[in-house]
mmCIF file of C-alpha atoms and ligand atoms in Angstrom:
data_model
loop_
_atom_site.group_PDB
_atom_site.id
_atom_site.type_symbol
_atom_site.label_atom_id
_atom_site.label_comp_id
_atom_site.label_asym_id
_atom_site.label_seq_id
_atom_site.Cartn_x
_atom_site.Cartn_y
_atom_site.Cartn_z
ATOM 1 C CA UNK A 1 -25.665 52.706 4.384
ATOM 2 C CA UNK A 2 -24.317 52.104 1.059
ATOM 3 C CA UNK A 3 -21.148 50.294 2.041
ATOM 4 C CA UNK A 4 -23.556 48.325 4.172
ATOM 5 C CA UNK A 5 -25.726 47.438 0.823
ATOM 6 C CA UNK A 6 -22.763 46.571 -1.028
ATOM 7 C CA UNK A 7 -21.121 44.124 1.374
ATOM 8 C CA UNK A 8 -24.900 42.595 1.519
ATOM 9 C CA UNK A 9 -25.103 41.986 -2.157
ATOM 10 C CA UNK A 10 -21.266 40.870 -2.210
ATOM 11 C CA UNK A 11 -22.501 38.096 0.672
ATOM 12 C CA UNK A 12 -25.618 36.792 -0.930
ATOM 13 C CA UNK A 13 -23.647 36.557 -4.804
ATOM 14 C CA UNK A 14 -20.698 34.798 -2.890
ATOM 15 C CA UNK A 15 -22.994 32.501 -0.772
ATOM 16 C CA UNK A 16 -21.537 28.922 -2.142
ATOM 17 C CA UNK A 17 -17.590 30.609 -1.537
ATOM 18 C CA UNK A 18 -18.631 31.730 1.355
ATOM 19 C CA UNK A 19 -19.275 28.381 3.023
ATOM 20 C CA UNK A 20 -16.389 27.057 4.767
ATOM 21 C CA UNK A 21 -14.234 24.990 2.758
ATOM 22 C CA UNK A 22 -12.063 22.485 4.902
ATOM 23 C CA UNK A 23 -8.496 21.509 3.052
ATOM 24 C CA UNK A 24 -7.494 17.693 3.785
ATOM 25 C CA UNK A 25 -4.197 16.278 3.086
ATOM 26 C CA UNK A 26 -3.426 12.652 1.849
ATOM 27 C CA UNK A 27 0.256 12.003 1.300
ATOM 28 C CA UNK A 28 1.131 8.596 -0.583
ATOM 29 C CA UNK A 29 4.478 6.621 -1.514
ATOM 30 C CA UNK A 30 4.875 7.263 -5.281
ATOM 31 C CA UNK A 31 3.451 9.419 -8.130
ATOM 32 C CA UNK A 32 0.379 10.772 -8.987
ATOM 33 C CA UNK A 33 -0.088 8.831 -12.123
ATOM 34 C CA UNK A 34 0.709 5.482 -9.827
ATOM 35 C CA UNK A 35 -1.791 3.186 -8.687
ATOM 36 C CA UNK A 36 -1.727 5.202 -5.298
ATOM 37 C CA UNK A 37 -2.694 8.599 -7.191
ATOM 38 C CA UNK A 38 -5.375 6.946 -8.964
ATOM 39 C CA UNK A 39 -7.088 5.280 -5.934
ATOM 40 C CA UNK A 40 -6.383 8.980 -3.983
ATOM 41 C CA UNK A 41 -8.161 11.008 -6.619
ATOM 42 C CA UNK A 42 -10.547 8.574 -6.938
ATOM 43 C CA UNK A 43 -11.330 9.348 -2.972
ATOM 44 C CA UNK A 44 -10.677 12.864 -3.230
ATOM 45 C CA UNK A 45 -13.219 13.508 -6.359
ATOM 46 C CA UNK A 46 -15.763 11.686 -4.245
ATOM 47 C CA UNK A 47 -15.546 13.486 -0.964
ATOM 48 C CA UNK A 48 -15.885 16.670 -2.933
ATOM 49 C CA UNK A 49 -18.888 16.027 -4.904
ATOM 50 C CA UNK A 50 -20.558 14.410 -2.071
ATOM 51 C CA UNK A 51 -19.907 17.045 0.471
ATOM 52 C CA UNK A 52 -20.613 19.776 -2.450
ATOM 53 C CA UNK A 53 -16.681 20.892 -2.267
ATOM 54 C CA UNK A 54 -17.307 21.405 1.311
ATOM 55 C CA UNK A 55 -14.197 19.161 1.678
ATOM 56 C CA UNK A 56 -11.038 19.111 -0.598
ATOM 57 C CA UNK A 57 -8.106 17.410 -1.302
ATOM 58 C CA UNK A 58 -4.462 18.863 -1.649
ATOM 59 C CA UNK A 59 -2.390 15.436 -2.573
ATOM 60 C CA UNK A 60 1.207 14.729 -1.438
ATOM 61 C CA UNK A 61 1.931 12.276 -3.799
ATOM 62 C CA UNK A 62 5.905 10.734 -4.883
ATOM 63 C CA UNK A 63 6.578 10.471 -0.647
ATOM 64 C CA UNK A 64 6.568 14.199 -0.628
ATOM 65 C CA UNK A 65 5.523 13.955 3.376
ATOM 66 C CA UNK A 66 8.586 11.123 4.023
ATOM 67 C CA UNK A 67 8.085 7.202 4.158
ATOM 68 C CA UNK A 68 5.056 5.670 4.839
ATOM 69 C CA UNK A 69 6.372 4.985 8.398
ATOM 70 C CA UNK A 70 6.753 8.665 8.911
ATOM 71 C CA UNK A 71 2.988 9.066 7.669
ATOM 72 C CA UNK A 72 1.388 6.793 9.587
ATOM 73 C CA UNK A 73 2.767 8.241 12.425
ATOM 74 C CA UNK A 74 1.293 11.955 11.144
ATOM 75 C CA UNK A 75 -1.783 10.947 11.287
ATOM 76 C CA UNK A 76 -1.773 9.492 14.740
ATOM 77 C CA UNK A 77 -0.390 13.014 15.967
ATOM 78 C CA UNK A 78 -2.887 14.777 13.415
ATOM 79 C CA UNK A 79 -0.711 16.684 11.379
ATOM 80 C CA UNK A 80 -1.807 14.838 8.450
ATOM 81 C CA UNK A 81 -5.651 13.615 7.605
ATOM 82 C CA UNK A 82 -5.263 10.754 5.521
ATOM 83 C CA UNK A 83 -2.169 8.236 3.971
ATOM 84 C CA UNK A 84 -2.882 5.690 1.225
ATOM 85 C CA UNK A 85 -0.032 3.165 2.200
ATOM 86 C CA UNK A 86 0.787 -0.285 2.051
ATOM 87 C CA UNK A 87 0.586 -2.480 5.250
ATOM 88 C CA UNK A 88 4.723 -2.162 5.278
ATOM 89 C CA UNK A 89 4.999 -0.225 8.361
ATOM 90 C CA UNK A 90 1.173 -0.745 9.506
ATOM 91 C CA UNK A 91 1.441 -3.923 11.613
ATOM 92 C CA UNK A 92 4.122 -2.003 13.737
ATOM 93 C CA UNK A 93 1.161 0.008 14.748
ATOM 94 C CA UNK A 94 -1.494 -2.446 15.102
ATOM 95 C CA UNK A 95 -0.185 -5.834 15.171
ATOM 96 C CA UNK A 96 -3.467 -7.887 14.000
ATOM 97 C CA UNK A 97 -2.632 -6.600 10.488
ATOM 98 C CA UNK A 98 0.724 -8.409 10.585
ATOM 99 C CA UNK A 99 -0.801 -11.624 9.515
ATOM 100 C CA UNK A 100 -1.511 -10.619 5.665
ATOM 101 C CA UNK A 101 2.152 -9.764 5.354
ATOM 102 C CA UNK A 102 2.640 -13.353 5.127
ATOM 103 C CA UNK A 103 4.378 -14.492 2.466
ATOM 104 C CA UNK A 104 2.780 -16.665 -0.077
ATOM 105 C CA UNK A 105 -0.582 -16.694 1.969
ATOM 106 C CA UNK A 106 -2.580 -15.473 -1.040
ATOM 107 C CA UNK A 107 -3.047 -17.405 -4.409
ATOM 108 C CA UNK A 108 -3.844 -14.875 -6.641
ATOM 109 C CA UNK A 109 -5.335 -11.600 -6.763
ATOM 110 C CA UNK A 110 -8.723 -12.456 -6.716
ATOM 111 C CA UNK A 111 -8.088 -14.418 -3.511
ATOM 112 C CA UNK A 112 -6.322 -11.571 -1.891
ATOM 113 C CA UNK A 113 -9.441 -9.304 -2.743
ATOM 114 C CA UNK A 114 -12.197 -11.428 -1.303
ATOM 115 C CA UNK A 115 -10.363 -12.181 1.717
ATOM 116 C CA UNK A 116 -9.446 -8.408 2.419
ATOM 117 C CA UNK A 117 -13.207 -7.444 1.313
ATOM 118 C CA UNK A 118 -14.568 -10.599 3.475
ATOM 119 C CA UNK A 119 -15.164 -10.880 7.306
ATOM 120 C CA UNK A 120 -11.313 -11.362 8.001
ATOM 121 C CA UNK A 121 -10.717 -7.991 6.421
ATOM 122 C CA UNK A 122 -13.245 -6.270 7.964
ATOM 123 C CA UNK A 123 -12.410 -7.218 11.195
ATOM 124 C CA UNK A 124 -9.457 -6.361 10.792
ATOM 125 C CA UNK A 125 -10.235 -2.869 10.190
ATOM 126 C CA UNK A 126 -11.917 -2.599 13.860
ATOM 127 C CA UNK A 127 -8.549 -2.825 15.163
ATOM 128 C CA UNK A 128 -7.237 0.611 14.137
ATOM 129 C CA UNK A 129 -9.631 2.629 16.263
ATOM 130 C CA UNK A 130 -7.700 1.871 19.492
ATOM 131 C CA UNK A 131 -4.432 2.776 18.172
ATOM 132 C CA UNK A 132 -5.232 6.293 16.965
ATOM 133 C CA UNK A 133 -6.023 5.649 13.529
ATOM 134 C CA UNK A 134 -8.525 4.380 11.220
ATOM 135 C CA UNK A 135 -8.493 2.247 8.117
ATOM 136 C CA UNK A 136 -11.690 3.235 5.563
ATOM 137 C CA UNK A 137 -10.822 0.697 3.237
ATOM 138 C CA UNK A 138 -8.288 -1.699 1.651
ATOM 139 C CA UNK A 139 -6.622 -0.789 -1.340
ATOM 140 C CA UNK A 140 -3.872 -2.269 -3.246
ATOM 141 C CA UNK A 141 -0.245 -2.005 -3.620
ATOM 142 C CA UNK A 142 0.301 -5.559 -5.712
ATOM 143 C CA UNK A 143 2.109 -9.089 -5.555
ATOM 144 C CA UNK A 144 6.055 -8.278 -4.993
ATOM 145 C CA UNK A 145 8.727 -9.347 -7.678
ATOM 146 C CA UNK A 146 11.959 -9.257 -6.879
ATOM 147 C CA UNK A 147 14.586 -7.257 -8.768
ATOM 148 C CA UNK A 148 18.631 -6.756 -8.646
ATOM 149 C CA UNK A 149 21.623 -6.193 -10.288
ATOM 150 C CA UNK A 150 23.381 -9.607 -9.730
ATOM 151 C CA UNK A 151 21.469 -12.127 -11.338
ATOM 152 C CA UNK A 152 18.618 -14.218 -12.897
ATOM 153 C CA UNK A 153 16.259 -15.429 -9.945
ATOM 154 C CA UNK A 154 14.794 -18.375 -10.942
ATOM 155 C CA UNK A 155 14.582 -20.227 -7.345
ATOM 156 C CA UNK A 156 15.589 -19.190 -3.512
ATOM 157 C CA UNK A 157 19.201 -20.262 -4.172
ATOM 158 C CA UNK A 158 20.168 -17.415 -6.538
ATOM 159 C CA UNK A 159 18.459 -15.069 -4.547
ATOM 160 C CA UNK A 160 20.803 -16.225 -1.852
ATOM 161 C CA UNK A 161 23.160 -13.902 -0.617
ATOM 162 C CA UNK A 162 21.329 -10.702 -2.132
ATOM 163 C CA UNK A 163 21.213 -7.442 -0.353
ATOM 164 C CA UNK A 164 17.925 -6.858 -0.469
ATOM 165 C CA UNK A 165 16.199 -3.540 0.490
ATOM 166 C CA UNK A 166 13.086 -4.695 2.291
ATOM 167 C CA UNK A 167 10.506 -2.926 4.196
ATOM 168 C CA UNK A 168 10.362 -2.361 7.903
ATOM 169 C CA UNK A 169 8.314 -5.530 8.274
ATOM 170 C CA UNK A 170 9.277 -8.354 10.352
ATOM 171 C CA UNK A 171 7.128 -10.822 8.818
ATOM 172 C CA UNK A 172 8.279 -10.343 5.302
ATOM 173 C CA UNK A 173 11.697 -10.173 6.539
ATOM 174 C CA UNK A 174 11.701 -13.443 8.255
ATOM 175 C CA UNK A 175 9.797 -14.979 5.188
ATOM 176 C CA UNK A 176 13.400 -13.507 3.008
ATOM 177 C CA UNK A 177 15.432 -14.537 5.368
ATOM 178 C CA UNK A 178 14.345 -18.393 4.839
ATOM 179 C CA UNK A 179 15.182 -17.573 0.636
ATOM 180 C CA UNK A 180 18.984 -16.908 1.851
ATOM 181 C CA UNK A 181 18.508 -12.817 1.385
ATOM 182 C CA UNK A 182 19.830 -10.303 3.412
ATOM 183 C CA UNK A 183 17.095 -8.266 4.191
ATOM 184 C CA UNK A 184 18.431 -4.564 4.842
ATOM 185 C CA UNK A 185 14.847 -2.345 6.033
ATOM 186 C CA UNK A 186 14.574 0.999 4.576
ATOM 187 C CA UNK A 187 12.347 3.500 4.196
ATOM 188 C CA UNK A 188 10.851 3.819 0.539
ATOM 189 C CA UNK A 189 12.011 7.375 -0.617
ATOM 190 C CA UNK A 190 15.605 5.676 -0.446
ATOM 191 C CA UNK A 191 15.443 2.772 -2.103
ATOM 192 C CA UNK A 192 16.117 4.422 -5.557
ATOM 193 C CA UNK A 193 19.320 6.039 -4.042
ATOM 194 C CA UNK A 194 20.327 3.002 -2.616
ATOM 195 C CA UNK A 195 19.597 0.609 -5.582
ATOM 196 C CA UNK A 196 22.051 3.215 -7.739
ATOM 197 C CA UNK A 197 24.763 4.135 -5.162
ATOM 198 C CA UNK A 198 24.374 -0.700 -4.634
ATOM 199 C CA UNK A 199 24.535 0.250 -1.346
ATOM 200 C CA UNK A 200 21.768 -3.287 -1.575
ATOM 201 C CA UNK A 201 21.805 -5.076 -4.552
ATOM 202 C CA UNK A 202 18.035 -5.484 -4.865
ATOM 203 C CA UNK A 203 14.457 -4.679 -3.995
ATOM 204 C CA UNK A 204 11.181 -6.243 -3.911
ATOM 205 C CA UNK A 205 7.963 -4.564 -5.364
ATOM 206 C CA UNK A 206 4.780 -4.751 -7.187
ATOM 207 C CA UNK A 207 5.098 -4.302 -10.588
ATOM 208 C CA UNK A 208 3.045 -0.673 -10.067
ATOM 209 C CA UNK A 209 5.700 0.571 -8.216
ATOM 210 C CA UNK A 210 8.477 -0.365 -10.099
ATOM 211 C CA UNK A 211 7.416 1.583 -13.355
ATOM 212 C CA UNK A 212 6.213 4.493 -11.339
ATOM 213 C CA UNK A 213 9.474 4.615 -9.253
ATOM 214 C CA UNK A 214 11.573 3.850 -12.502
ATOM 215 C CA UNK A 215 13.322 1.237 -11.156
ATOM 216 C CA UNK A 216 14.549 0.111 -14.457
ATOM 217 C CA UNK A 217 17.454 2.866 -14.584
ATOM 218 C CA UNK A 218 18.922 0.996 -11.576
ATOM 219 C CA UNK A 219 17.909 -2.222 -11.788
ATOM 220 C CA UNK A 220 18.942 -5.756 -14.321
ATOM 221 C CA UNK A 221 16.849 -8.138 -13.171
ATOM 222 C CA UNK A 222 13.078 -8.555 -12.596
ATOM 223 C CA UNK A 223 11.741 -11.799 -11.608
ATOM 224 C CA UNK A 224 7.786 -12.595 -11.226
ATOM 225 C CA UNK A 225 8.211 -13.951 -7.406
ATOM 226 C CA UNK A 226 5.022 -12.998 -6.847
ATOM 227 C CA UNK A 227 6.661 -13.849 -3.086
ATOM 228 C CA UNK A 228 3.659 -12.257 -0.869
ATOM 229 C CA UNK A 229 0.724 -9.837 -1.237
ATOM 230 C CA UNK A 230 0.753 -6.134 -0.631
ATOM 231 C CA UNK A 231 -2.484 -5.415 0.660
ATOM 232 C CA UNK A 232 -2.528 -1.390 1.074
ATOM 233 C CA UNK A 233 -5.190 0.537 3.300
ATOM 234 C CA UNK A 234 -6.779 4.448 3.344
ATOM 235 C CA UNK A 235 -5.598 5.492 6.860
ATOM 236 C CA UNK A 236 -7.731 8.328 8.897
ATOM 237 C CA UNK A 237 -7.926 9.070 12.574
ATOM 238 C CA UNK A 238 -10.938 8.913 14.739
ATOM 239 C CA UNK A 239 -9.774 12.337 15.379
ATOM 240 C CA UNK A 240 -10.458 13.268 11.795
ATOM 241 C CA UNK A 241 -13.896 10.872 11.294
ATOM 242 C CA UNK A 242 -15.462 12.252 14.642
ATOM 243 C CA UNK A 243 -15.877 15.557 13.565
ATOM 244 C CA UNK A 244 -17.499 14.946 10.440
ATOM 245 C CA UNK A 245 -21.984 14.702 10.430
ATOM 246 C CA UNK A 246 -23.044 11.268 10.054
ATOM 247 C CA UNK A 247 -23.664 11.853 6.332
ATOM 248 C CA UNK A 248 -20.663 13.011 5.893
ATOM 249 C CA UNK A 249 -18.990 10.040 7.117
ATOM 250 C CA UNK A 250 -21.185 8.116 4.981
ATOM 251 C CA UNK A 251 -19.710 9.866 2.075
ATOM 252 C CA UNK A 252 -15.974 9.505 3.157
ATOM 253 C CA UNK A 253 -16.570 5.719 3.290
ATOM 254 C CA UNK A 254 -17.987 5.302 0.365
ATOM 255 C CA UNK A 255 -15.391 7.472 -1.471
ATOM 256 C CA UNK A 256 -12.482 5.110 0.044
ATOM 257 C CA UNK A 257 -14.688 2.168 -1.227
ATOM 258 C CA UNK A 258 -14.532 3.674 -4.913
ATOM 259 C CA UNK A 259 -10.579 3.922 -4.154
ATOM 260 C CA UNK A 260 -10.362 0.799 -3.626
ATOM 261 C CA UNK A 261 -11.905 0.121 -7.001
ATOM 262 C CA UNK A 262 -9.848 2.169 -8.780
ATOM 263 C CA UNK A 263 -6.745 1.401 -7.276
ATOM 264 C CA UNK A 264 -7.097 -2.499 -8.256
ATOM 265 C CA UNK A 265 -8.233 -1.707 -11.195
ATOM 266 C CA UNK A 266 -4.826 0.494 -12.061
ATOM 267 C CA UNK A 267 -2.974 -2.111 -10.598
ATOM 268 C CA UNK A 268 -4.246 -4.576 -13.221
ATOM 269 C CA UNK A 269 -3.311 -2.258 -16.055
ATOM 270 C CA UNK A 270 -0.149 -1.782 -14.999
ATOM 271 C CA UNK A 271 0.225 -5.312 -14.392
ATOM 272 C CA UNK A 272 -1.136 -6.482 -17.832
ATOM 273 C CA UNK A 273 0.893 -3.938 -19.826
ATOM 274 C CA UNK A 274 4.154 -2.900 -17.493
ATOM 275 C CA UNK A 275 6.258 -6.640 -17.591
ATOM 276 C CA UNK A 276 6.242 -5.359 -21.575
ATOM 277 C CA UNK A 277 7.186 -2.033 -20.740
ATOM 278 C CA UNK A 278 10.258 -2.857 -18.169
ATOM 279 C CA UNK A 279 11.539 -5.088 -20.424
ATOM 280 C CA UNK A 280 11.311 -2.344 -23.093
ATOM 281 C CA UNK A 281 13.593 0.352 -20.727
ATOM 282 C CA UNK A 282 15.945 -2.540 -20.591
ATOM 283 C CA UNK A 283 15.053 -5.160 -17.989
ATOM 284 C CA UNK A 284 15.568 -9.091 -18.463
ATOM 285 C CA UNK A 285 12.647 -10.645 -16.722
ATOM 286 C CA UNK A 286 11.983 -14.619 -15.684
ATOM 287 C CA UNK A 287 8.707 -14.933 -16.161
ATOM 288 C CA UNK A 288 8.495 -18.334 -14.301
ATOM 289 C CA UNK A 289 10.199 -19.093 -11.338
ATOM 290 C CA UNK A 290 10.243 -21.981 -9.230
ATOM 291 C CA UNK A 291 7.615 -21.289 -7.005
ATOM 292 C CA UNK A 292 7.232 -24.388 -5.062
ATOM 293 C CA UNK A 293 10.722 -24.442 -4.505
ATOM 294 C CA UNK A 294 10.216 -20.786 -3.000
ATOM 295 C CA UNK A 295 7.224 -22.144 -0.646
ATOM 296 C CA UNK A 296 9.621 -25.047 0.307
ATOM 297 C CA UNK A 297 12.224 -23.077 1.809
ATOM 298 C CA UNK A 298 9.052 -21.541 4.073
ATOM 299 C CA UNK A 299 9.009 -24.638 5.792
ATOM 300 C CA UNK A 300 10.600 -23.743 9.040
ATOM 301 C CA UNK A 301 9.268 -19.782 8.670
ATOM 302 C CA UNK A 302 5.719 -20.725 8.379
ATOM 303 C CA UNK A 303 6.019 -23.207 11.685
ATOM 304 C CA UNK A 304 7.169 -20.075 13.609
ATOM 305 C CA UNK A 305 3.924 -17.974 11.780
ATOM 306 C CA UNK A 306 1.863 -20.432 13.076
ATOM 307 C CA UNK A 307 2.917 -19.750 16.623
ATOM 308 C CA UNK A 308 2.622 -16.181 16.259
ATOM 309 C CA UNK A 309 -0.602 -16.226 14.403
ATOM 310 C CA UNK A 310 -2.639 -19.318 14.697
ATOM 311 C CA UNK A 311 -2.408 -21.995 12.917
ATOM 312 C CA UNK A 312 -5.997 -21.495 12.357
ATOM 313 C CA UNK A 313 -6.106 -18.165 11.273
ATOM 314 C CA UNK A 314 -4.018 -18.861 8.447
ATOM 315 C CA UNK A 315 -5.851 -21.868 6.974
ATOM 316 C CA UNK A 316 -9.169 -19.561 7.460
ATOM 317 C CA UNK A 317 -7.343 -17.222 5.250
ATOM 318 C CA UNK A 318 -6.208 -20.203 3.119
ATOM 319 C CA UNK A 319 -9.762 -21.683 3.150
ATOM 320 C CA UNK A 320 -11.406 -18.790 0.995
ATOM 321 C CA UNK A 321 -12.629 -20.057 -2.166
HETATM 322 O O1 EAX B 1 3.633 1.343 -0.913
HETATM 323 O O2 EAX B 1 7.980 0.638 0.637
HETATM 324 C C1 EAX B 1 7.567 -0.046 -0.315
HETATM 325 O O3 EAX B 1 8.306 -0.844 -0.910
HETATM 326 C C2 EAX B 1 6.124 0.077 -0.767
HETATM 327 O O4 EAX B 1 5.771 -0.994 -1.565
HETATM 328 C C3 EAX B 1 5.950 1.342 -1.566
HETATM 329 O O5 EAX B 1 6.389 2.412 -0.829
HETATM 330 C C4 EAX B 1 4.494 1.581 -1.956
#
């Protein structure tokens, strides 16, 4: 009777801890303090409020779960709930994303947003279902600069000849290809290895990720290519989303949504202040390069995009004001 009494009073003090609490996992590229950590707590706070801590995050940041390749495919087999990854490896998976890859496709940032937040975007996002996965939102990884250790890139021809890690995407590689680079794919948690054993003799990343990855202790140059747009996306299964209530779904969306906010928004700080900062750790940086001599040597690439993608669907993309 009185053990009875006791475990009675334990249950009804303990009735919040008591509820079951469900631990998800979202594993992202580089550190917590990165662009990626602030768009993933940003998510993570959200889904635990608005389920009442029903749901909580434990975060893999600093590619603690392997590349982005490797997550990907970790959520498709559900061994992992969510990744908060660039569209590198992504059109591998589902091919319609391939077409944002391309490279100088977007003007500026605030092109890149409205287009990936616009109809085009959206739609998309409606691919992923069918391949296993699906995409809550778009986030942001950045414009890509290229770096190395050889020389000042002012225009395609000194960029010629580089080694230059890339990442396991066909589109961008074809697109460095046409600048006279050699791209050499690689998955990102050995690209600092590489840049320091010059196993390559460059990279190309968004300013976010070069200050979180510190790629200034391997790397000379910077220059502000700006060559193509990393669009990045919050990556579920329908696995995952189909077990949730309807309102809970609600509030998973709407947490990615406020990632996405956040995550541009870091991305801007970092961008404002970290060209400053890199050239304080000791990089030399060309702030203007020849861009129109970088679209020029597109030429040929972008005739071959055009078959693959419609020529249509890139001036639709093109066309957004
Ligand atoms: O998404 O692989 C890359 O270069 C990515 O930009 C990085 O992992 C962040």
């Amino acid at each position: 009777m009185k053990r009875s009494l006791i475990t009675l009073a334990l249950l009804a003090s303990g009735i919040v801890s008591a509820q079951a609490q469900t631990v998800i996992k979202i594993g992202y590229a580089t550190s917590a303090a990165s662009h990626y950590g602030v768009g993933s707590t940003a998510f993570c706070d959200d889904v635990e409020k608005g389920t009442q801590g029903r749901y909580k995050c434990q975060q893999f940041p600093s590619s603690a779960l392997g590349g982005e390749r490797e997550m990907i495919e970790a959520v498709q087999l559900g061994t992992l709930d969510f990744v908060n990854t660039s569209t590198g490896p992504v059109g591998n998976f589902v091919p319609e994303v391939k077409i944002v890859d391309i490279p100088f496709l977007f003007r500026d940032y605030d092109h890149a947003r409205k287009v990936m937040d616009g109809p085009i975007g959206q739609d998309i996002l409606t691919k992923f279902p069918s391949k296993g996965l699906m995409a809550l939102s778009w986030t942001e990884n950045g414009f890509r600069h290229m770096t190395n250790n050889k020389r000042a890139i002012n225009k395609p021809e000194d960029a010629s000849g580089l080694k230059m890690r890339t990442m396991e995407n066909k589109v961008h590689m074809d697109g460095y290809r046409a600048f006279g680079i050699q791209p050499t794919p690689m998955a990102f948690p050995e690209v600092f290895g590489a840049l320091q054993q010059g196993t390559v003799d460059g990279q190309e990343n968004p300013i976010p990720v070069i200050l979180a990855s510190k790629f200034s202790q391997v790397q000379k140059h910077l220059s502000l290519t700006g060559h193509v747009y990393s669009p990045a996306l919050i990556i579920t299964s329908p696995r995952f989303m189909n077990k949730l209530s309807d309102a809970d779904k609600k509030v998973f969306y709407e947490a990615a949504k406020h990632a996405t906010v956040a995550q541009r928004k870091k991305v801007n700080d970092d961008e404002n202040s970290g060209i400053a900062q890199l050239e304080k750790e000791g990089m030399t940086v060309v702030r203007k390069v020849d861009g129109a001599a970088f679209r020029g040597a597109l030429r040929d690439t972008y005739a071959n995009y055009a078959k693959e993608f419609g020529a249509d669907n890139i001036k639709k993309i093109q066309d957004v004001k």
